Amino acid sequence: MELNEQARAYVAQMTRAEKAALCTGADFWHLNGVARLGLKGITVADGPHGLRKQLEHHDSTRPSDSVPATCFPTASAAACTFDPELAFEMGRAIGEECRAEGVSVLLGPGVNLKRSPLCGRNFEYFSEDPYLAGRLAAAMILGLQSVGVGAALKHFAANSQETARQETDSVIDERALREIYLSAFEYAVQHGRPWCVMTAYNRLNGSYCGEHPALLELLRREWGYRGVVVSDWGGVHEIVPSLAAGMDLEMPGVRNGHREQVLGAVESGALPEAALDQAAEHVTALLLRAAEGQKKPYVCDLDAHHALALRIACAAAVLLKNEGGLLPGRAAQKTLVIGQLAREGRYQGSGSSRIHPCALDCAWDALARRIPDCAYEPGYDLRHPARNAELCARAAQAARGRDIVYLFAGLPEEAECEGFDRERFALPPEQVALIEAVCRANPDTVVLLQAGSPVELSWEALPRAILMLYLGGGAHGEAAARLLLGEQTPCGRLAETFPLTLADTPAAGHYPAGRVAQYRESLYTGYRFYDAAARPVRYPFGYGLSYTTFAYRDLTVETREGGELLARCRVKNTGARAGCEIAQLYVAPLEMTAFHAPAQLAAMAKVYLEPGEEKEVLFRLERRCFAFYDVRTRRFAVEGGRYALCVGASSRDFRLRQTVTVPGDAQPLDQRAALPHYYKVDGTFPKAEFETLLGRPVPRYRPPQKGEYTLNSTFGELARGVPGRVLFRVLRLFARRAAHGDAAQTERICRMLADTPLRQGCQSGIPEKLLRAFAALCNGDYRRALREAAGPAAQKARGDRDGNGGRCGT
Ligand code: BGC
């Protein structure tokens, strides 16, 4: 019997209470089963760059509170490999560690698209390009699931900022949504077939993603998804509309009275029993799949996994600059290593993805082991900034007379953390001053960057070489040493553009937003924008140097049955070292009437070549590579006409070009008159044109007034009245304690709290009835506050009288 049929047979035997229990978690990390029917609950755990299985009774994200696991490079690093095979292997290795810990579902990968380098969670996401992000996510999912562990693809959808992440409304036009923001999910869902899809906290065009009927219908109907739709943790705004819209499972879903609300709603007819059955069926199928999965043979070899993490870290690092062939360095050189980050590297981001690494190496150790004359200067003190001027002067002095200097710089830990967006594009000023001083003293300096996202490189002209390490995981230090000394040839390519300044970025002026995030740039994300606006960039998408060189020739194109195109070309290693080239094929429409990016990535091929070796590479182009989302017919369609196929080493380095004519199935869509700034892109996207594109006015945020507060009101909104203000003062004390007295960090935490809904109090163990009572108090309804505080009996009476089925937030 097919899994879903088996699940249906189980659900037919369940009581309503059992079904409702299946649709909410047992606790933070466990799903309920139905013991009476022999259905076992399962364990889920965070990732996605390794397993973060929380130790019992620990709710923090301190690394020591989770079981030791292999720490892989984060997604923004792994993406620079442009290598789905490595992503598959990473997924499989993480899956094996899940198996060893009895974990059935890993909460990842994250496939959200990047709008700005400032997103605090950029390190957890792959790329600014949906083709690349979708391919890598699908491969990682397949890897995980190959050993019987499910993936939870997240955060569905349009979750591209952390500011006000639980409440912000991503306002996006239909084309951008389909062609950019949903496209990576679409590929990953259809080709990776994840067991779970996790909805995002935010709203999308007005509705919370977890209770967005159109979004969930598209997932199920159009993409054929049959797995579980799970909420992000504490992200359910209202459980009944969520289940009605097609969400299956609320996590953690405890202590918030939602289970009772579901039962009440089914009883009163507000929620069709069929909707509950459907959700229970999906969760049951997951439990059955997980039980089967746990029987699959597997081997978990942590040493092999660390070696794999090292391979990925090596393949991910991007050589941005290498003037005069300064790199690779040599062990015989008189070397100076500068930067505390060389000893205490940044190798992962903060928040729910934070891993307790079972193996962690350090760049300084790896270099000192190899280089006989190797000295070290801290250059800056991450904990005691007062020492920075003195340390900078010492480092610059020590750099004089050295053959080569390796200077490690990077973003501070708090800059890249879930829940917060970055405040600055630049590196910390003391590090910029250090780079300037050291390069003046010795231009034979290599700057190594540790950051999960692009940083401003205003100082780029000064060092002779720059190597972007990203957040390279537990093996980052050994990887750095191997690349610096030429034991490995760098081959990573940027999965996101490095703009010159923040003002150059496509969402500048609109990012991060508060409650209403206007995606004015529409489909001009990343290189699509820089190319359309003809903006110079620091380093383009797809860019990366090597210690060798490659030549391209002979691009041919052949049309296959069904309209698929097969492009071929030859790539030759013309240098003296072995290395990998990542050949990229971009499609550039030549006659399209609908507005479009000048070119977009449509295929890639990674090829390893010995010196002098030449190989043929192959690119498969499905019809979708030429399609746009036609809002008139609500489907992807192709405008017939000529398209250039451009093959090269980055989005701005095309080496070969061929024009093809593609038959169309769409009418021309000339909106030039109505949307001039989307045709001639200069970086301004006026509101009036954006509204034309949206087909409606941009919504305005109106804060709730006294009398309108609910469990979904944020602490910031509640603080408009006296009780809320008092509560916020108390929260500020907690924030100060959490920030160890640091004023800037306290402010950051308070800003996050201001955007956190009251309902999240349940996750910290505060009973829902007290939260309801507090909302009533803020509304000035003291009798109701007392009634709510009195408990379930009073609640039931209220539900009966109000006739609202006891729905949260009413
Ligand atoms: C994050 C998810 C994560 C979940 C569980 C949420 O706050 O957004 O990515 O998987 O917590 O830790």
CSV table of N, CA and C in Angstrom, one decimal, residues 30 100 112 201 234 278 324 356 380 420 638 663 692 695 740 765 786 810:
chain,number,residue,atom,x,y,z
A,30,HIS,N,10.2,17.4,19.5
A,30,HIS,CA,9.5,16.1,19.2
A,30,HIS,C,8.1,16.2,18.7
A,100,ALA,N,22.7,8.7,13.7
A,100,ALA,CA,23.4,8.2,14.9
A,100,ALA,C,22.8,8.8,16.2
A,112,ASN,N,16.1,30.8,1.0
A,112,ASN,CA,15.6,32.2,0.7
A,112,ASN,C,16.6,33.0,-0.1
A,201,TYR,N,8.0,33.0,9.0
A,201,TYR,CA,7.3,33.8,10.0
A,201,TYR,C,6.5,34.9,9.3
A,234,GLY,N,7.0,28.7,16.7
A,234,GLY,CA,6.2,29.8,17.3
A,234,GLY,C,5.6,30.7,16.3
A,278,GLN,N,-6.8,15.7,6.8
A,278,GLN,CA,-5.7,15.8,5.7
A,278,GLN,C,-4.4,16.1,6.4
A,324,GLY,N,50.0,40.0,-9.4
A,324,GLY,CA,51.4,39.6,-9.6
A,324,GLY,C,51.6,38.2,-9.1
A,356,HIS,N,27.7,22.7,17.7
A,356,HIS,CA,28.7,22.4,18.6
A,356,HIS,C,29.7,21.5,17.8
A,380,TYR,N,44.2,43.2,16.5
A,380,TYR,CA,43.0,43.8,17.1
A,380,TYR,C,42.6,42.9,18.2
A,420,PHE,N,18.4,39.4,13.7
A,420,PHE,CA,18.9,40.7,13.6
A,420,PHE,C,19.4,40.9,12.1
A,638,VAL,N,6.9,31.4,-22.9
A,638,VAL,CA,8.1,31.9,-23.6
A,638,VAL,C,7.7,32.9,-24.7
A,663,PRO,N,11.0,29.2,-30.3
A,663,PRO,CA,9.5,29.4,-30.6
A,663,PRO,C,8.8,29.8,-29.3
A,692,THR,N,1.5,50.0,-9.9
A,692,THR,CA,1.0,49.5,-11.1
A,692,THR,C,1.3,48.1,-11.3
A,695,GLY,N,-0.6,46.0,-9.0
A,695,GLY,CA,-2.0,46.0,-9.3
A,695,GLY,C,-2.8,46.4,-8.1
A,740,HIS,N,24.9,40.9,28.7
A,740,HIS,CA,26.0,41.1,29.7
A,740,HIS,C,26.3,42.6,29.8
A,765,GLY,N,7.4,29.4,28.3
A,765,GLY,CA,6.7,28.7,29.4
A,765,GLY,C,5.6,29.5,30.0
A,786,LEU,N,-9.4,39.3,34.3
A,786,LEU,CA,-9.5,38.4,35.4
A,786,LEU,C,-10.0,37.0,35.0
A,810,THR,N,-8.6,36.8,19.1
A,810,THR,CA,-9.9,37.5,19.0
A,810,THR,C,-10.3,38.1,20.4
